[in-house]
mmCIF file of C-alpha atoms in Angstrom:
data_model
loop_
_atom_site.group_PDB
_atom_site.id
_atom_site.type_symbol
_atom_site.label_atom_id
_atom_site.label_comp_id
_atom_site.label_asym_id
_atom_site.label_seq_id
_atom_site.Cartn_x
_atom_site.Cartn_y
_atom_site.Cartn_z
ATOM 1 C CA MET K 26 93.502 74.147 131.014
ATOM 2 C CA ILE K 27 95.529 76.344 128.693
ATOM 3 C CA ASP K 28 92.605 78.774 128.433
ATOM 4 C CA LEU K 29 92.557 79.100 132.238
ATOM 5 C CA ALA K 30 96.285 79.765 132.393
ATOM 6 C CA CYS K 31 96.057 82.258 129.526
ATOM 7 C CA SER K 32 93.107 84.134 131.019
ATOM 8 C CA ARG K 33 94.955 84.303 134.344
ATOM 9 C CA GLU K 34 98.032 85.647 132.523
ATOM 10 C CA ASP K 35 95.838 88.282 130.856
ATOM 11 C CA LEU K 36 95.055 89.608 134.351
ATOM 12 C CA GLN K 37 98.678 89.654 135.469
ATOM 13 C CA GLU K 38 101.638 88.125 133.703
ATOM 14 C CA THR K 39 104.071 85.989 135.660
ATOM 15 C CA VAL K 40 107.401 86.940 134.134
ATOM 16 C CA LEU K 41 110.486 85.975 136.125
ATOM 17 C CA GLY K 42 112.923 87.643 133.741
ATOM 18 C CA LYS K 43 115.932 86.376 131.800
ATOM 19 C CA GLY K 44 113.647 84.580 129.345
ATOM 20 C CA VAL K 45 111.601 82.682 131.968
ATOM 21 C CA VAL K 46 107.803 82.949 132.341
ATOM 22 C CA LEU K 47 105.586 81.097 134.810
ATOM 23 C CA PRO K 48 101.923 80.946 133.780
ATOM 24 C CA HIS K 49 99.780 79.121 136.321
ATOM 25 C CA CYS K 50 96.222 78.085 137.103
ATOM 26 C CA ARG K 51 94.144 75.844 139.364
ATOM 27 C CA ILE K 52 91.700 73.369 137.875
ATOM 28 C CA ARG K 53 89.196 70.807 139.092
ATOM 29 C CA GLY K 54 89.671 67.115 138.557
ATOM 30 C CA ILE K 55 93.368 66.717 139.285
ATOM 31 C CA ARG K 56 94.969 65.601 142.540
ATOM 32 C CA GLU K 57 98.588 66.599 142.121
ATOM 33 C CA VAL K 58 100.573 69.567 140.925
ATOM 34 C CA LEU K 59 101.580 69.361 137.273
ATOM 35 C CA ILE K 60 104.575 71.200 135.874
ATOM 36 C CA ILE K 61 104.901 71.395 132.108
ATOM 37 C CA VAL K 62 108.086 72.873 130.707
ATOM 38 C CA GLY K 63 108.344 74.387 127.263
ATOM 39 C CA LEU K 64 111.718 75.340 125.805
ATOM 40 C CA SER K 65 112.165 77.346 122.632
ATOM 41 C CA ASP K 66 115.243 77.723 120.474
ATOM 42 C CA GLN K 67 114.002 81.146 119.401
ATOM 43 C CA PRO K 68 112.861 83.866 121.826
ATOM 44 C CA PHE K 69 109.207 84.841 121.493
ATOM 45 C CA LYS K 70 107.041 87.697 122.747
ATOM 46 C CA TRP K 71 105.147 86.906 125.934
ATOM 47 C CA GLY K 72 102.177 89.120 126.678
ATOM 48 C CA LYS K 73 102.866 92.804 127.118
ATOM 49 C CA GLN K 74 106.432 92.377 128.353
ATOM 50 C CA GLU K 75 109.301 93.729 126.298
ATOM 51 C CA ASP K 76 111.533 90.852 127.360
ATOM 52 C CA LYS K 77 111.196 87.789 125.189
ATOM 53 C CA ALA K 78 110.714 84.300 126.598
ATOM 54 C CA LYS K 79 112.519 81.058 125.836
ATOM 55 C CA ILE K 80 111.424 79.027 128.864
ATOM 56 C CA VAL K 81 107.761 78.539 129.829
ATOM 57 C CA ILE K 82 107.064 76.776 133.120
ATOM 58 C CA LEU K 83 103.313 76.014 133.220
ATOM 59 C CA LEU K 84 102.080 75.237 136.737
ATOM 60 C CA ILE K 85 98.724 73.499 137.099
ATOM 61 C CA SER K 86 97.383 72.722 140.572
ATOM 62 C CA PRO K 87 94.235 71.156 142.047
ATOM 63 C CA ALA K 88 91.495 73.757 142.544
ATOM 64 C CA VAL K 89 90.580 72.160 145.874
ATOM 65 C CA ASN K 90 93.999 72.888 147.380
ATOM 66 C CA PRO K 91 94.957 76.565 147.010
ATOM 67 C CA ASN K 92 97.732 76.231 149.611
ATOM 68 C CA LEU K 93 99.448 73.584 147.501
ATOM 69 C CA HIS K 94 99.229 75.914 144.499
ATOM 70 C CA LEU K 95 100.776 78.795 146.435
ATOM 71 C CA LYS K 96 103.582 76.588 147.775
ATOM 72 C CA ALA K 97 104.413 75.267 144.299
ATOM 73 C CA LEU K 98 104.227 78.747 142.769
ATOM 74 C CA SER K 99 106.418 80.188 145.513
ATOM 75 C CA PHE K 100 108.953 77.385 145.132
ATOM 76 C CA LEU K 101 109.213 77.723 141.352
ATOM 77 C CA ALA K 102 109.393 81.519 141.473
ATOM 78 C CA TYR K 103 112.099 81.356 144.142
ATOM 79 C CA GLN K 104 114.104 78.734 142.280
ATOM 80 C CA PHE K 105 114.024 80.538 138.957
ATOM 81 C CA ARG K 106 114.608 83.991 140.419
ATOM 82 C CA THR K 107 117.620 82.847 142.427
ATOM 83 C CA LYS K 108 119.034 80.359 139.918
ATOM 84 C CA LYS K 109 118.231 82.093 136.640
ATOM 85 C CA ASP K 110 121.789 83.338 136.304
ATOM 86 C CA CYS K 111 122.830 79.672 136.165
ATOM 87 C CA ILE K 112 120.511 79.040 133.223
ATOM 88 C CA ASP K 113 121.937 80.209 129.952
ATOM 89 C CA VAL K 114 118.899 80.306 127.683
ATOM 90 C CA ASN K 115 121.233 79.947 124.723
ATOM 91 C CA SER K 116 122.918 76.844 126.120
ATOM 92 C CA LYS K 117 122.638 73.513 124.354
ATOM 93 C CA ASN K 118 121.982 71.849 127.717
ATOM 94 C CA MET K 119 119.218 74.298 128.721
ATOM 95 C CA GLU K 120 116.818 71.376 129.199
ATOM 96 C CA GLU K 121 119.064 69.747 131.808
ATOM 97 C CA LEU K 122 119.674 73.031 133.619
ATOM 98 C CA VAL K 123 115.929 73.742 133.873
ATOM 99 C CA LYS K 124 115.299 70.219 135.138
ATOM 100 C CA GLU K 125 117.968 70.632 137.832
ATOM 101 C CA VAL K 126 116.453 73.917 139.017
ATOM 102 C CA ILE K 127 112.957 72.398 139.285
ATOM 103 C CA LEU K 128 114.107 69.235 141.053
ATOM 104 C CA GLU K 129 116.534 70.938 143.432
ATOM 105 C CA LYS K 130 115.327 71.183 146.999
ATOM 106 C CA ARG K 131 114.881 74.681 148.323
ATOM 107 C CA THR K 132 117.547 75.590 150.846
ATOM 108 C CA GLU K 133 116.630 78.464 153.123
#
């Protein structure tokens, strides 16, 4: 699973900016979208980007449902691009802020 996400990121990185990256992949054998969040106290280099990451949102979707993958990817990218100014990556409550952004319903 991680190898798939990494090889996909090698093709084109999914960097949302302000310390947020969104690697993603589709795999066989799962039925629902999985979102795994990694938070780091220290910024780290992500791929070829000069910006350093502190928040990794790993999206894993069923291979049999590419539309579901695109919807989830679009939602997460939208949420983090529009709300990233609300997330202070140096905040002690970064975990709660990230959770709120993911669970918030998209309003458009």
